mmCIF file of C-alpha atoms and ligand atoms in Angstrom:
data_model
loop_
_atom_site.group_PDB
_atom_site.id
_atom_site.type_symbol
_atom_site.label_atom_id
_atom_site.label_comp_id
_atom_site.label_asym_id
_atom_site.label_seq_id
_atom_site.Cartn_x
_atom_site.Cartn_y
_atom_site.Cartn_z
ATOM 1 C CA UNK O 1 15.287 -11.082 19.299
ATOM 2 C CA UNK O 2 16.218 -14.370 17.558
ATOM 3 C CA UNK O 3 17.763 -17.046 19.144
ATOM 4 C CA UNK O 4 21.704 -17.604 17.342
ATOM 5 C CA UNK O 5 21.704 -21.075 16.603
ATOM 6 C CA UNK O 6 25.531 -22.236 16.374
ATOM 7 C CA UNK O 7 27.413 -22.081 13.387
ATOM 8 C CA UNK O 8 27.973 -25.374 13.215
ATOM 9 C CA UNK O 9 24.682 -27.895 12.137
ATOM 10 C CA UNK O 10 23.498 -29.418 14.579
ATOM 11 C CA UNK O 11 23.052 -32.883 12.638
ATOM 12 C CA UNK O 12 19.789 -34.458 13.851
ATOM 13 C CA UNK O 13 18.972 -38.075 12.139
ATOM 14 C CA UNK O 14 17.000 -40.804 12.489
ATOM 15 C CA UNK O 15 19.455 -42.739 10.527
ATOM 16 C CA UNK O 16 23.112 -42.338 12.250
ATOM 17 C CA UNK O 17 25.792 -39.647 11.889
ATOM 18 C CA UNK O 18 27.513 -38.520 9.002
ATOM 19 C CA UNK O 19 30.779 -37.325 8.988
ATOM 20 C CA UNK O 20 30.848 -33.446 8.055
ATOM 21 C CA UNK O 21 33.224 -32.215 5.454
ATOM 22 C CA UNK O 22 35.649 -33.513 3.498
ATOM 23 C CA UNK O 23 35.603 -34.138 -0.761
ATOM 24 C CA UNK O 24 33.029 -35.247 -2.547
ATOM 25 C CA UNK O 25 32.851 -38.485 -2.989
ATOM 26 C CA UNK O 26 30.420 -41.174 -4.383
ATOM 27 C CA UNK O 27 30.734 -44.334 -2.919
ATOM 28 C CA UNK O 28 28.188 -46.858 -1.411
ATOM 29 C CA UNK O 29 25.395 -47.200 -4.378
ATOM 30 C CA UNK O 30 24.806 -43.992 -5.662
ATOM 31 C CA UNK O 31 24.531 -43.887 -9.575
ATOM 32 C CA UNK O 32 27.009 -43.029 -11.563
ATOM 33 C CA UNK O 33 28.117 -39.419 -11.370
ATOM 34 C CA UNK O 34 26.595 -38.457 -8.664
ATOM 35 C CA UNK O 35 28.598 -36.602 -5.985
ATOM 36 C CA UNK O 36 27.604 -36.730 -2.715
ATOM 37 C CA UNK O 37 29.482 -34.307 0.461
ATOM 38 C CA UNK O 38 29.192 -37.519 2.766
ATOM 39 C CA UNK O 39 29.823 -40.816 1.691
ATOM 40 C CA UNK O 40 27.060 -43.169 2.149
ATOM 41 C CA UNK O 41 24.575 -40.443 2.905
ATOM 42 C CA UNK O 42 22.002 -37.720 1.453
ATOM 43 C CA UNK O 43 22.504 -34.868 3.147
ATOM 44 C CA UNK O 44 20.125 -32.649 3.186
ATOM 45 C CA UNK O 45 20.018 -29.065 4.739
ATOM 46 C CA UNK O 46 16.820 -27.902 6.129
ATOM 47 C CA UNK O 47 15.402 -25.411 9.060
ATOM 48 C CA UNK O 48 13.331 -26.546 11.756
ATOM 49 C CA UNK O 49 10.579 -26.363 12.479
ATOM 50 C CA UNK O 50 8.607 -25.894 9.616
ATOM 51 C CA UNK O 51 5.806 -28.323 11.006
ATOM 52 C CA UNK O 52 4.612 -30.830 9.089
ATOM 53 C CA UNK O 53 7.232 -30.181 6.414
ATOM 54 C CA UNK O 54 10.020 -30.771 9.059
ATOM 55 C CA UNK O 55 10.268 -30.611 12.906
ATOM 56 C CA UNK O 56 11.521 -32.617 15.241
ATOM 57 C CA UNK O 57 9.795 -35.348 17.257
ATOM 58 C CA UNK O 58 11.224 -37.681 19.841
ATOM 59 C CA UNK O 59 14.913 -37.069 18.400
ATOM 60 C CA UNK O 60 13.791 -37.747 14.853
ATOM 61 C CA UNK O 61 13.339 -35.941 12.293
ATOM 62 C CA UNK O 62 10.144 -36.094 10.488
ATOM 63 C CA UNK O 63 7.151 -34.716 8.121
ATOM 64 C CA UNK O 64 6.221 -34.275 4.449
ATOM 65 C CA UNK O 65 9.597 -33.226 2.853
ATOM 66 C CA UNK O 66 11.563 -35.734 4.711
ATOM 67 C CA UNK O 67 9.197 -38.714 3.336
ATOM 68 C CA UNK O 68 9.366 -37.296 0.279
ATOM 69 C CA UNK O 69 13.551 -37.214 0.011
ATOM 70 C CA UNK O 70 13.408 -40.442 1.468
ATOM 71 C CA UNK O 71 12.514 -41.945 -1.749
ATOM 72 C CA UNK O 72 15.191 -40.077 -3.212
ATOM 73 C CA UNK O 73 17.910 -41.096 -0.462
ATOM 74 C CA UNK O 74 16.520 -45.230 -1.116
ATOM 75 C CA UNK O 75 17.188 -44.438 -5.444
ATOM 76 C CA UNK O 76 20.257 -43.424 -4.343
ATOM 77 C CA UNK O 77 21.017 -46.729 -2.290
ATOM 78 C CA UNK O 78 22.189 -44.531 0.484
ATOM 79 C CA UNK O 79 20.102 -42.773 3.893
ATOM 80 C CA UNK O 80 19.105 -39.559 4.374
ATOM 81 C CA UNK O 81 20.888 -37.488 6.930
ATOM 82 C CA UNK O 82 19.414 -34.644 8.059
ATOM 83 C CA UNK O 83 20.999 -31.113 8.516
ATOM 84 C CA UNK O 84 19.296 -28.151 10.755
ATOM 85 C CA UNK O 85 20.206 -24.741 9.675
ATOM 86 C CA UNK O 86 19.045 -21.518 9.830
ATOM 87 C CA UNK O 87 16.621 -20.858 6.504
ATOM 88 C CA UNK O 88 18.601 -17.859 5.903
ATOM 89 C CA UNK O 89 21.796 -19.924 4.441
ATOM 90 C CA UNK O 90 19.803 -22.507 2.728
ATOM 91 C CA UNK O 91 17.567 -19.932 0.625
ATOM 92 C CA UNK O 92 20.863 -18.071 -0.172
ATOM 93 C CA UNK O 93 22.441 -20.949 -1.608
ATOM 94 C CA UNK O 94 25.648 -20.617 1.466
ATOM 95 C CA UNK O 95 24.860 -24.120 2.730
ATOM 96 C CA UNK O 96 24.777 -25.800 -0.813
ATOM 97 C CA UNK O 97 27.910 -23.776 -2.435
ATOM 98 C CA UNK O 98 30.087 -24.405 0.688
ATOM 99 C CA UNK O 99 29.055 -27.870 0.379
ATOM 100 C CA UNK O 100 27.767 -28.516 3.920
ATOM 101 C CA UNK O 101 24.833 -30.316 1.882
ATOM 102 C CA UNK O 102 23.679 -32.275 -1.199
ATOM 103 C CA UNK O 103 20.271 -31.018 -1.175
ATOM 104 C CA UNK O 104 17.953 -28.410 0.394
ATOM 105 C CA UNK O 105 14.747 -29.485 1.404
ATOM 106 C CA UNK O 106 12.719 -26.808 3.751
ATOM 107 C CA UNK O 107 8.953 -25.981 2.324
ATOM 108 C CA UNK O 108 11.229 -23.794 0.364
ATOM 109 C CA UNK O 109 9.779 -21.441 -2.800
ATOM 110 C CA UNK O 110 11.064 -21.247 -6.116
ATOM 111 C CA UNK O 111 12.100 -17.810 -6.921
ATOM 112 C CA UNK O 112 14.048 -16.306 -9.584
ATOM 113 C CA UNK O 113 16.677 -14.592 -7.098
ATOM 114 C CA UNK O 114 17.307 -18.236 -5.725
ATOM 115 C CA UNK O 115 17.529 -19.586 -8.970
ATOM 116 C CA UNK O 116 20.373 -17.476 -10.131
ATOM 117 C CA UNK O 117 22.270 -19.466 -7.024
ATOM 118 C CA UNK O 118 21.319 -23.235 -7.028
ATOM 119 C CA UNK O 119 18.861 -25.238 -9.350
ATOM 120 C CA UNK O 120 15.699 -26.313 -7.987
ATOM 121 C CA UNK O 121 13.666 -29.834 -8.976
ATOM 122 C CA UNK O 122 10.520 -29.655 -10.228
ATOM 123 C CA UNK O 123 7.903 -28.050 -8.504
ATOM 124 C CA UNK O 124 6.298 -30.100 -5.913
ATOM 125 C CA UNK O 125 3.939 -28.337 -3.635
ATOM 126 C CA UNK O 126 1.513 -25.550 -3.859
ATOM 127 C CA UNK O 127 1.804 -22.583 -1.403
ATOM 128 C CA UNK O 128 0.938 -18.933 -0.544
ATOM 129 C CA UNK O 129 1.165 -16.625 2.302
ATOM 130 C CA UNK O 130 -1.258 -16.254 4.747
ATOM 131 C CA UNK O 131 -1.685 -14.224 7.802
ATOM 132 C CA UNK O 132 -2.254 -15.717 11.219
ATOM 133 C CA UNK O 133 -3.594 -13.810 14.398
ATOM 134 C CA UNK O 134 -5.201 -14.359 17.708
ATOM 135 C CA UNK O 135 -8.946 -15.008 17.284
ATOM 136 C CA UNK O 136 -10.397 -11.314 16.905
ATOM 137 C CA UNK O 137 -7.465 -9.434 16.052
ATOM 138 C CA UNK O 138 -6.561 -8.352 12.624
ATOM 139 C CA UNK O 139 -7.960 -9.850 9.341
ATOM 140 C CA UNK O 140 -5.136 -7.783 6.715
ATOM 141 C CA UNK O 141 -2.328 -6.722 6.954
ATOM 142 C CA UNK O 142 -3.055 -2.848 6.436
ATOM 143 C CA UNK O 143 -5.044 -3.119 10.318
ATOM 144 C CA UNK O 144 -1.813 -4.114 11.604
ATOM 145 C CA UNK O 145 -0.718 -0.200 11.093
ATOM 146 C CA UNK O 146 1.327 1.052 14.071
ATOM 147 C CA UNK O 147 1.262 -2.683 15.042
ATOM 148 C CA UNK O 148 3.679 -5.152 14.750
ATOM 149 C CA UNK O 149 3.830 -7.820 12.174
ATOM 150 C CA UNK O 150 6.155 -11.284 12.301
ATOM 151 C CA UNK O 151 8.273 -12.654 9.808
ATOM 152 C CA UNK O 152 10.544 -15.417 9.600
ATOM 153 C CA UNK O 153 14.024 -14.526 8.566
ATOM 154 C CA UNK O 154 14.826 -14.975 4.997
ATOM 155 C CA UNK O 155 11.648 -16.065 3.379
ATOM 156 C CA UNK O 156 8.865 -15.036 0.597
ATOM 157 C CA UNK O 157 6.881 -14.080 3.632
ATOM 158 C CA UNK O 158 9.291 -11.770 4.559
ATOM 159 C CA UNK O 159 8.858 -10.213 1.159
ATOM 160 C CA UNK O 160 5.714 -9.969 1.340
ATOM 161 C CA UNK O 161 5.301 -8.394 4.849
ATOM 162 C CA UNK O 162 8.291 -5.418 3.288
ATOM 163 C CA UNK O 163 6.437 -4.735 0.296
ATOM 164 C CA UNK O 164 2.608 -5.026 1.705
ATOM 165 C CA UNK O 165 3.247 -3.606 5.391
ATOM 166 C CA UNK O 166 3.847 0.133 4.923
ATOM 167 C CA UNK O 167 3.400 1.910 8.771
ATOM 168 C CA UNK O 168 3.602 -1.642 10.384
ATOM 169 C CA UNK O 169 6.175 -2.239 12.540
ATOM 170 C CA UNK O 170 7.725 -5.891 11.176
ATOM 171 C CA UNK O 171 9.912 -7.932 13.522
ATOM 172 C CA UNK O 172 12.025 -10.487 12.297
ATOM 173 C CA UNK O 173 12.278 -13.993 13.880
ATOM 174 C CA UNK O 174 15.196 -16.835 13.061
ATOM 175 C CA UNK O 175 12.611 -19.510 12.530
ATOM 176 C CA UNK O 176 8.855 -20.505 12.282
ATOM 177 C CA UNK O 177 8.743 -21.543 16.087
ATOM 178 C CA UNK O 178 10.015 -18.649 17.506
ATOM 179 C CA UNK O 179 7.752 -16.491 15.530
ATOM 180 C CA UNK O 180 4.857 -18.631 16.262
ATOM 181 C CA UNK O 181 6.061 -18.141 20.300
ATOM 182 C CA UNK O 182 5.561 -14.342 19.618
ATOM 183 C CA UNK O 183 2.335 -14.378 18.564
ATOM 184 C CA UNK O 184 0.699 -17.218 20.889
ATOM 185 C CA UNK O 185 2.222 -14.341 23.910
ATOM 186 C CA UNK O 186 0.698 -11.586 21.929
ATOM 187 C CA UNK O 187 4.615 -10.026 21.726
ATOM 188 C CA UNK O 188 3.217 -9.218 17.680
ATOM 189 C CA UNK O 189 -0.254 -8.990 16.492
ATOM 190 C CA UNK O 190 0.247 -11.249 13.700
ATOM 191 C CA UNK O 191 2.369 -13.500 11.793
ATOM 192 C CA UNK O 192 3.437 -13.897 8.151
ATOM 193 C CA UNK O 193 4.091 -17.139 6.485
ATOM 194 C CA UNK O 194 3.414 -19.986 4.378
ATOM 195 C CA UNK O 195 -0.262 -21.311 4.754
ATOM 196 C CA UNK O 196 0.399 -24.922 5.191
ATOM 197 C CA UNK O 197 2.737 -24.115 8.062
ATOM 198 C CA UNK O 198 0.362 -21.900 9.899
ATOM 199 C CA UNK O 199 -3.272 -24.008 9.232
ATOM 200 C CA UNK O 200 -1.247 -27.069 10.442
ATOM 201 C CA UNK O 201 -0.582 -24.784 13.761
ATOM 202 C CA UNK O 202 -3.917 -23.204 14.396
ATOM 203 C CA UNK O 203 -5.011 -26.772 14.528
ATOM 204 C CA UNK O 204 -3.887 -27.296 18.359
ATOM 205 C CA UNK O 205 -4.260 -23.742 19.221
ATOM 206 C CA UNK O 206 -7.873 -22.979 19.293
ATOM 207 C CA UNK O 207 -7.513 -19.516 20.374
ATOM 208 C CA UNK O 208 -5.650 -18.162 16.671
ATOM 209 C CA UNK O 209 -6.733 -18.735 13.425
ATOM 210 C CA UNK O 210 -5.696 -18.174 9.594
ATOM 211 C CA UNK O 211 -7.325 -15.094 8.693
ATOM 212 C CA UNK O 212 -6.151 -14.442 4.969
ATOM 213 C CA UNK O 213 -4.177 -16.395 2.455
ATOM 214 C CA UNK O 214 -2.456 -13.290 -0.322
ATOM 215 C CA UNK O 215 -2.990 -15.237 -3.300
ATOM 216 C CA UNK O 216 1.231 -15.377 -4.216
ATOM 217 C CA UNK O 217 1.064 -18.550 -5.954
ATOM 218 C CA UNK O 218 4.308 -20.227 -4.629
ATOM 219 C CA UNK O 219 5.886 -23.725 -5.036
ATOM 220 C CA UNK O 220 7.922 -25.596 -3.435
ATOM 221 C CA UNK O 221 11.579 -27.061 -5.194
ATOM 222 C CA UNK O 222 14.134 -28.941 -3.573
ATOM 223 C CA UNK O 223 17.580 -27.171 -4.091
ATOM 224 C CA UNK O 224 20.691 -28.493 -5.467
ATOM 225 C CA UNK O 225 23.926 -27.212 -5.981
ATOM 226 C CA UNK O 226 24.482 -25.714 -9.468
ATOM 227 C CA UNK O 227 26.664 -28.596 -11.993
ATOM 228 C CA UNK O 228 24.922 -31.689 -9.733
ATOM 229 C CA UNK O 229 22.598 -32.397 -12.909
ATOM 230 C CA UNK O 230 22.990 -36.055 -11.976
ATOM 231 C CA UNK O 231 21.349 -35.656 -8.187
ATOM 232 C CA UNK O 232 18.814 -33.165 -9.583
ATOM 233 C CA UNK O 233 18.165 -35.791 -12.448
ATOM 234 C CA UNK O 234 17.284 -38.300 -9.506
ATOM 235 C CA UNK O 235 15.530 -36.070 -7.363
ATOM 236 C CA UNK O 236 13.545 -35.000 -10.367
ATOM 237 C CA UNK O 237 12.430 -39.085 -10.989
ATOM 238 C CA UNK O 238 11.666 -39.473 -7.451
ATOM 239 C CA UNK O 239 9.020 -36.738 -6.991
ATOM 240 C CA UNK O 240 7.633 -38.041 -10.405
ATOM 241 C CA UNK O 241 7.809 -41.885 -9.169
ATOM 242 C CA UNK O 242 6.219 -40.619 -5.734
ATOM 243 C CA UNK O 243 3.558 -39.278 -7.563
ATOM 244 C CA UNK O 244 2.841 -41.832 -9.784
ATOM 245 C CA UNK O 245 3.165 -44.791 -7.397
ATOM 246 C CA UNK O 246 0.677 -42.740 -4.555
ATOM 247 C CA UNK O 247 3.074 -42.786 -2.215
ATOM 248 C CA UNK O 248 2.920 -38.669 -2.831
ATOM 249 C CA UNK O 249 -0.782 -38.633 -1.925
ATOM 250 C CA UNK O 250 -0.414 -41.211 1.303
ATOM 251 C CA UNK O 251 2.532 -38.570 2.414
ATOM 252 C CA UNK O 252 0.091 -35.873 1.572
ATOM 253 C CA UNK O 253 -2.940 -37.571 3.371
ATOM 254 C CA UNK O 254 -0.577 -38.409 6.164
ATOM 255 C CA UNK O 255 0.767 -35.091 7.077
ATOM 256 C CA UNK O 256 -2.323 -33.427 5.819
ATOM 257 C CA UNK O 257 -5.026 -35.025 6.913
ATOM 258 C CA UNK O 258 -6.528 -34.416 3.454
ATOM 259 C CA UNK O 259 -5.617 -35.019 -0.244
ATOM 260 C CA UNK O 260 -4.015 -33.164 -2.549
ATOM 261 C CA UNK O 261 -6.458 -30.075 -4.237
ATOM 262 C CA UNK O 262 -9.522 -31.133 -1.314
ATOM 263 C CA UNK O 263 -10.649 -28.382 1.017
HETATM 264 N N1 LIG D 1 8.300 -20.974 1.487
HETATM 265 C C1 LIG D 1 8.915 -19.890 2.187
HETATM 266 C C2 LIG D 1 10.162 -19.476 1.464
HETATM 267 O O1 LIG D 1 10.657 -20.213 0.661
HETATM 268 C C3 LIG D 1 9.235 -20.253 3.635
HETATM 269 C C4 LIG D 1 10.142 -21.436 3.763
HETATM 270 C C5 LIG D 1 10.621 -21.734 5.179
HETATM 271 O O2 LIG D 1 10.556 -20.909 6.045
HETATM 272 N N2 LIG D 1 11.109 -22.916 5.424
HETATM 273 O O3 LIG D 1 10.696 -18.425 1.694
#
């Protein structure tokens, strides 16, 4: 059902190519003590698309979280190179531990599971789950009995769907897009995930619509690697600089269309 993206990154940057692998190492004009996988570069693991987080948009890479790290790559004195991967290995804490990236940065929830295998920064984005469906379809999830239900691979909506979706038949997608595919050719009734993801989609596609949000009270963190207290210390400042310069809400307004808290 999902495509199999290959095992190796594809590395996708506005900003030129880093090489992959190799030692740590902390050279250009990164602060003291912070280790970086690719000199020169903040490499950061996330999985696309997860529009207008991240997605992909004449070769670049853009949207909220990649503004956002941005400010962290320029404390840093270094760019941000950006790594697509399925969400599976990011939430899992894989991509971080075998050091394929500095940072994880993918609309990605805080949870205690995830916590026990990387550290998160500060939360920094509010988030629940919310169903979407073709207009006049389902408007819960306990309609959708002996119908089928999609989830993307590896996330809190995938959770959700397993502990809320007893007698509906749940199929499992790789990423946001292709489950989005599914339901916009009726191949499921619905869709599960985060509702920034899927009001932001329901915007050019006039025939869906967001019919519930579940209330799960989620927020985003960026991930890094467990012992990297000095990167998390600098991510940390720049989500608390972002927000205290504005530059937070002009992101927000940007790839929004709205401000932070307004309906
Ligand atoms: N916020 C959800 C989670 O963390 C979905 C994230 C994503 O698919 N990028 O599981």
């Amino acid at each position: 059902m999902a495509a199999i993206l290959p095992a190796l990154a594809l590395a996708v940057t506005a900003t030129g190519c880093g090489s992959k692998g190799g030692a740590p190492s902390n050279t250009g004009s990164a602060p003291a003590g912070v280790q970086l996988v690719n000199a020169g570069k903040l490499t950061t693991c996330t999985g696309l698309p997860y529009k207008p987080f991240e997605y992909e948009e004449g070769g670049k890479v853009i949207g909220f979280d990649v503004d956002l790290m941005d400010i962290a790559a320029k404390k840093l004195g270094v760019t941000q190179d950006i790594v697509d991967t399925p969400f599976d290995g990011i939430q899992s804490g894989v991509d971080l531990n075998s050091g394929k990236c500095d940072i994880a940065a993918a609309g990605m929830t805080i949870t205690d599971v995830r916590k026990q295998n990387f550290d998160f920064s500060d939360p920094y984005f509010d988030a629940t789950q919310a169903l979407v469906v073709k207009k006049g379809g389902a408007t819960d999830i306990p309609q959708l009995k002996g119908k089928k239900l999609g989830y993307q691979n590896g996330t809190t909506g995938q959770e959700y769907a397993q502990k809320n979706g007893d007698g509906v038949e749940l199929v499992n997608f790789e990423d946001l897009g292709l489950m989005l595919n599914a339901v916009e050719t009726g191949q499921v009734d619905a869709g599960i995930n985060d509702n920034g993801v899927l009001y932001d989609w329901v915007k050019d596609h006039g025939d869906f619509a967001v019919v519930k949000e579940f209330d799960t009270g989620e927020k985003y963190g960026i991930g890094v690697k467990k012992g990297n207290d000095a990167l998390l210390k600098v991510i940390n400042e720049a989500i608390a600089e972002a927000k205290s310069s504005g530059d937070y809400e002009k992101f927000y307004v940007k790839w929004f269309g709205k401000k932070p808290g307004e309906k």
